[in-house]
């Protein structure tokens, strides 16, 4: 059971720990490889694991008995799947200095991504990373203050429960709250959360940088009436939606060029990222393969 105890040097290992049931399980990984694995940079598990096994205590070389693994993870779960669960969901054990450096790296990456994707809606110019950082700090402070206030109200019993006819349960709208960067999630996913929070709360005027697209479609499809949704008022729906060309142009916020080349119509323009899927689905379904949407630029910005 202690065969690995002399082989593991704790100065060269990163532990990932997961509590499952009443037991704590650990795996021994190479330094920095865990975050690379979680962010998708590293895809070879052998490059991440120092030892392909599960431990109750890595420093003592105490491996987890099969019975304990079966009880916690299920008797039919392969060892490799257990290792992956611990690697993906477990808590990375790092020293204070390393944790601070790691948090700083993720923080800078998140700020950089957000600054490249958001613009001032009035000028379409990007903000500096410093301004984005200040705006997120404002949201983080507000979130923590609101959290403290709710805790105080709950503790003192001042919250007013919703009862009676006047207090019907209303559907809650999803709040986009930013509480700060963590090391347990990828920078990309946190940047997306940060952008949603900034757009929802507007501590500074922001909007997503627009996408630049080229949309092409056969001219014999353009004048066709848009099909009405099933169950709707067909005449009213078609009248409101107009032609295929009208519908495509309704997604385009700003047309850059529009032309007919032979039997093909082409428009290049700017589209809000949130409208991209709807436009792509419409072109794909309505033109039956005679139209296509091409991304020319994922995020168009103006820089000084």
Coordinates of C-alpha atoms in Angstrom, one line a residue:
X1 CA 0.0 0.0 0.0
X2 CA 2.9 2.3 0.6
X3 CA 4.7 1.5 -2.6
X4 CA 4.4 5.1 -3.9
X5 CA 5.3 6.9 -0.7
X6 CA 9.0 7.4 -1.6
X7 CA 8.3 8.3 -5.2
X8 CA 6.2 11.4 -4.7
X9 CA 7.9 14.6 -3.9
X10 CA 5.2 17.1 -2.6
X11 CA 7.2 20.0 -4.0
X12 CA 6.6 18.7 -7.5
X13 CA 3.0 17.6 -7.3
X14 CA -0.4 19.2 -7.4
X15 CA -3.1 17.4 -5.5
X16 CA -6.7 17.4 -6.7
X17 CA -9.1 16.4 -3.9
X18 CA -12.8 15.5 -4.1
X19 CA -15.1 14.6 -1.2
X20 CA -17.5 11.9 -2.2
X21 CA -19.9 10.6 0.4
X22 CA -17.9 10.6 3.7
X23 CA -14.5 10.0 2.1
X24 CA -11.9 12.2 0.6
X25 CA -10.2 11.1 -2.6
X26 CA -7.0 12.5 -4.1
X27 CA -5.1 12.2 -7.4
X28 CA -1.4 13.3 -7.9
X29 CA -0.9 15.6 -10.9
X30 CA 2.0 17.6 -12.5
X31 CA 2.1 21.3 -11.5
X32 CA 0.2 23.6 -13.9
X33 CA -1.2 20.7 -15.9
X34 CA -4.6 20.6 -14.1
X35 CA -5.6 24.1 -15.2
X36 CA -4.3 23.4 -18.8
X37 CA -6.5 20.2 -18.8
X38 CA -9.5 22.1 -17.5
X39 CA -9.1 24.9 -20.1
X40 CA -8.7 22.4 -22.9
X41 CA -5.0 23.2 -23.6
X42 CA -3.8 19.8 -22.5
X43 CA -5.8 16.8 -23.8
X44 CA -3.4 13.9 -22.9
X45 CA -4.3 12.5 -19.5
X46 CA -0.9 10.9 -19.2
X47 CA 0.7 14.4 -19.3
X48 CA -1.5 15.5 -16.4
X49 CA -1.3 12.5 -14.0
X50 CA 1.9 11.7 -12.1
X51 CA 0.4 8.3 -11.1
X52 CA -2.7 6.9 -12.7
X53 CA -4.4 5.9 -9.4
X54 CA -6.7 7.2 -6.8
X55 CA -5.5 7.8 -3.2
X56 CA -7.0 8.4 0.2
X57 CA -3.8 10.2 1.1
X58 CA -1.2 11.0 -1.6
X59 CA 1.5 12.1 0.8
X60 CA 1.3 8.8 2.7
X61 CA 1.1 6.8 -0.5
X62 CA -2.3 5.4 0.8
X63 CA -4.2 4.2 -2.3
X64 CA -8.0 4.1 -2.2
X65 CA -9.3 0.5 -1.8
X66 CA -11.6 -0.8 -4.6
X67 CA -14.5 -1.3 -2.1
X68 CA -14.3 2.4 -1.1
X69 CA -14.2 3.6 -4.7
X70 CA -17.2 1.3 -5.6
X71 CA -19.2 2.6 -2.6
X72 CA -18.5 6.3 -3.4
X73 CA -18.6 6.3 -7.2
X74 CA -20.6 3.2 -8.1
X75 CA -19.4 -0.4 -8.4
X76 CA -19.4 -0.4 -12.2
X77 CA -17.5 2.8 -12.7
X78 CA -14.1 2.3 -14.3
X79 CA -11.0 3.7 -12.5
X80 CA -10.3 6.0 -15.4
X81 CA -13.7 7.6 -15.2
X82 CA -13.3 8.1 -11.4
X83 CA -9.9 9.8 -12.1
X84 CA -11.6 12.1 -14.7
X85 CA -14.4 13.0 -12.3
X86 CA -11.9 13.9 -9.6
X87 CA -9.7 15.8 -12.1
X88 CA -12.7 17.8 -13.5
X89 CA -14.7 18.4 -10.3
X90 CA -12.1 18.2 -7.5
X91 CA -10.5 21.1 -5.7
X92 CA -7.0 21.9 -6.7
X93 CA -4.7 22.1 -3.6
X94 CA -2.1 24.8 -4.0
X95 CA 0.0 27.0 -1.7
X96 CA -1.0 30.5 -0.8
X97 CA 1.6 32.1 -3.2
X98 CA 0.8 29.8 -6.0
X99 CA -3.0 30.3 -5.5
X100 CA -2.5 34.1 -5.7
X101 CA -0.4 33.9 -8.9
X102 CA -2.9 31.5 -10.4
X103 CA -5.8 33.8 -9.5
X104 CA -3.9 36.7 -11.0
X105 CA -3.3 34.9 -14.3
X106 CA -7.0 33.9 -14.7
X107 CA -8.1 37.4 -13.7
X108 CA -5.9 39.0 -16.4
X109 CA -7.1 36.6 -19.0
X110 CA -10.8 37.2 -18.1
X111 CA -10.3 41.0 -18.3
X112 CA -8.5 40.7 -21.6
X113 CA -11.2 38.6 -23.2
X114 CA -14.0 40.9 -22.0
X115 CA -12.2 44.0 -23.2
X116 CA -11.9 42.5 -26.7
X117 CA -15.6 41.6 -27.0
X118 CA -17.4 44.7 -25.6
X119 CA -17.6 48.2 -26.9
X120 CA -19.1 51.5 -26.0
X121 CA -22.5 51.4 -27.9
X122 CA -22.3 55.0 -28.9
X123 CA -18.8 55.1 -30.4
X124 CA -18.3 51.3 -31.1
X125 CA -14.9 51.7 -29.6
X126 CA -13.3 49.2 -27.2
X127 CA -12.6 50.1 -23.5
X128 CA -9.2 49.8 -22.0
X129 CA -8.6 46.8 -19.7
X130 CA -8.4 49.2 -16.8
X131 CA -11.9 50.5 -17.4
X132 CA -13.3 47.0 -17.7
X133 CA -11.6 46.0 -14.5
X134 CA -13.0 49.0 -12.6
X135 CA -16.5 48.3 -13.9
X136 CA -16.3 44.6 -12.8
X137 CA -15.0 45.7 -9.4
X138 CA -18.1 47.9 -9.0
X139 CA -20.3 44.9 -9.8
X140 CA -18.4 42.7 -7.5
X141 CA -18.7 45.2 -4.6
X142 CA -22.4 45.6 -5.2
X143 CA -23.0 41.8 -5.3
X144 CA -21.1 41.4 -2.0
X145 CA -23.0 44.2 -0.4
X146 CA -26.4 42.8 -1.5
X147 CA -25.3 39.4 -0.3
X148 CA -24.5 40.8 3.2
X149 CA -27.8 42.7 3.3
X150 CA -29.8 39.6 2.5
X151 CA -27.9 37.6 5.1
X152 CA -28.7 40.3 7.7
X153 CA -32.4 40.5 6.8
X154 CA -32.7 36.7 6.9
X155 CA -30.9 36.5 10.2
X156 CA -33.0 39.3 11.8
X157 CA -36.3 38.0 10.3
X158 CA -37.1 41.3 8.5
X159 CA -37.7 39.6 5.2
X160 CA -41.4 39.7 4.2
X161 CA -42.7 36.4 3.0
X162 CA -44.9 36.4 -0.1
X163 CA -48.4 35.3 1.1
X164 CA -52.0 36.1 0.2
X165 CA -53.7 37.1 -3.0
X166 CA -51.5 40.1 -3.6
X167 CA -48.3 38.1 -3.4
X168 CA -48.6 35.6 -6.2
X169 CA -45.4 33.9 -7.1
X170 CA -43.9 35.8 -10.0
X171 CA -41.4 34.1 -12.3
X172 CA -37.9 35.1 -11.3
X173 CA -35.9 36.7 -14.1
X174 CA -32.4 35.4 -14.1
X175 CA -30.0 37.9 -12.5
X176 CA -26.6 38.3 -14.0
X177 CA -24.4 38.8 -11.0
X178 CA -20.6 39.2 -10.9
X179 CA -18.8 38.3 -7.7
X180 CA -15.2 38.1 -9.0
X181 CA -12.8 35.6 -10.6
X182 CA -12.3 32.1 -9.3
X183 CA -9.7 29.5 -10.2
X184 CA -12.1 26.6 -10.4
X185 CA -13.7 27.7 -13.7
X186 CA -12.1 28.4 -17.1
X187 CA -11.3 32.0 -18.1
X188 CA -13.6 31.8 -21.1
X189 CA -16.7 30.8 -19.2
X190 CA -16.0 33.4 -16.6
X191 CA -15.5 36.1 -19.3
X192 CA -18.9 35.1 -20.7
X193 CA -20.4 35.5 -17.2
X194 CA -18.7 38.9 -16.8
X195 CA -20.0 40.2 -20.1
X196 CA -23.5 39.2 -19.3
X197 CA -23.3 41.0 -15.9
X198 CA -21.8 44.1 -17.5
X199 CA -24.5 44.2 -20.2
X200 CA -27.3 43.6 -17.7
X201 CA -26.2 46.1 -15.1
X202 CA -24.4 48.7 -17.3
X203 CA -22.0 50.2 -14.7
X204 CA -20.5 51.7 -17.9
X205 CA -22.3 51.8 -21.2
X206 CA -21.4 48.5 -23.0
X207 CA -22.7 46.2 -25.7
X208 CA -21.3 43.2 -27.5
X209 CA -19.1 44.0 -30.4
X210 CA -21.0 43.2 -33.6
X211 CA -20.2 40.4 -35.9
X212 CA -19.5 41.1 -39.6
X213 CA -21.2 38.6 -41.9
X214 CA -21.6 37.7 -45.5
X215 CA -25.0 36.3 -46.4
X216 CA -25.6 34.9 -49.8
X217 CA -28.8 33.5 -51.3
X218 CA -30.2 32.4 -54.6
X219 CA -32.2 35.3 -56.2
X220 CA -35.2 32.9 -57.0
X221 CA -35.7 32.4 -53.2
X222 CA -35.5 36.1 -52.2
X223 CA -39.1 37.1 -53.2
X224 CA -40.7 34.0 -51.7
X225 CA -43.0 34.8 -48.7
X226 CA -41.8 33.6 -45.4
X227 CA -43.6 30.5 -44.2
X228 CA -46.0 31.2 -41.3
X229 CA -45.5 29.2 -38.1
X230 CA -47.8 26.2 -37.7
X231 CA -51.0 27.0 -35.8
X232 CA -50.7 30.8 -36.4
X233 CA -52.7 33.1 -38.6
X234 CA -51.0 32.3 -41.9
X235 CA -52.0 35.4 -43.8
X236 CA -51.2 37.7 -40.9
X237 CA -47.9 36.0 -40.2
X238 CA -46.8 36.1 -43.8
X239 CA -47.8 39.7 -44.3
X240 CA -45.9 40.7 -41.2
X241 CA -42.8 38.7 -42.0
X242 CA -42.7 39.7 -45.7
X243 CA -40.3 38.0 -48.1
X244 CA -37.1 36.0 -47.4
X245 CA -35.0 39.0 -48.3
X246 CA -36.9 41.2 -45.9
X247 CA -36.5 38.7 -43.1
X248 CA -32.8 38.4 -43.7
X249 CA -32.3 42.1 -43.8
X250 CA -34.3 42.5 -40.5
X251 CA -31.4 40.6 -38.7
X252 CA -28.8 42.9 -40.2
X253 CA -28.2 46.0 -38.0
X254 CA -26.1 47.8 -40.6
X255 CA -25.6 46.9 -44.3
X256 CA -22.1 47.5 -45.6
X257 CA -22.6 46.3 -49.2
X258 CA -25.5 44.6 -51.1
X259 CA -25.2 43.3 -54.6
X260 CA -26.5 40.7 -57.1
X261 CA -23.8 38.5 -58.8
X262 CA -25.4 36.5 -61.5
X263 CA -28.1 34.4 -59.9
X264 CA -26.9 35.1 -56.4
X265 CA -27.7 37.9 -54.0
X266 CA -25.0 38.9 -51.5
X267 CA -25.1 41.2 -48.5
X268 CA -22.3 42.1 -46.2
X269 CA -23.2 43.7 -42.9
X270 CA -23.1 43.8 -39.1
X271 CA -25.2 41.7 -36.8
X272 CA -25.6 41.5 -33.1
X273 CA -24.1 38.3 -31.7
X274 CA -27.4 37.3 -30.1
X275 CA -29.1 37.4 -33.5
X276 CA -26.6 35.2 -35.3
X277 CA -28.2 31.8 -34.4
X278 CA -31.7 33.0 -35.4
X279 CA -30.3 34.3 -38.8
X280 CA -28.3 31.1 -39.4
X281 CA -31.3 28.9 -38.6
X282 CA -33.6 31.0 -40.8
X283 CA -31.3 30.9 -43.8
X284 CA -30.7 27.2 -43.4
X285 CA -34.3 26.3 -43.1
X286 CA -36.0 28.8 -45.4
X287 CA -33.6 28.6 -48.4
X288 CA -33.2 24.8 -48.4
X289 CA -29.5 24.9 -49.1
X290 CA -29.6 27.8 -51.5
X291 CA -28.3 30.3 -48.9
X292 CA -25.4 30.5 -46.5
X293 CA -24.1 32.7 -43.7
X294 CA -20.3 33.3 -43.5
X295 CA -18.6 34.9 -40.5
X296 CA -16.0 37.5 -41.7
X297 CA -15.2 38.9 -38.3
X298 CA -16.4 37.6 -34.9
X299 CA -16.1 41.0 -33.1
X300 CA -15.8 44.2 -35.0
X301 CA -14.5 47.1 -32.9
X302 CA -12.9 50.5 -33.4
X303 CA -9.7 51.3 -31.6
X304 CA -8.0 54.7 -31.2

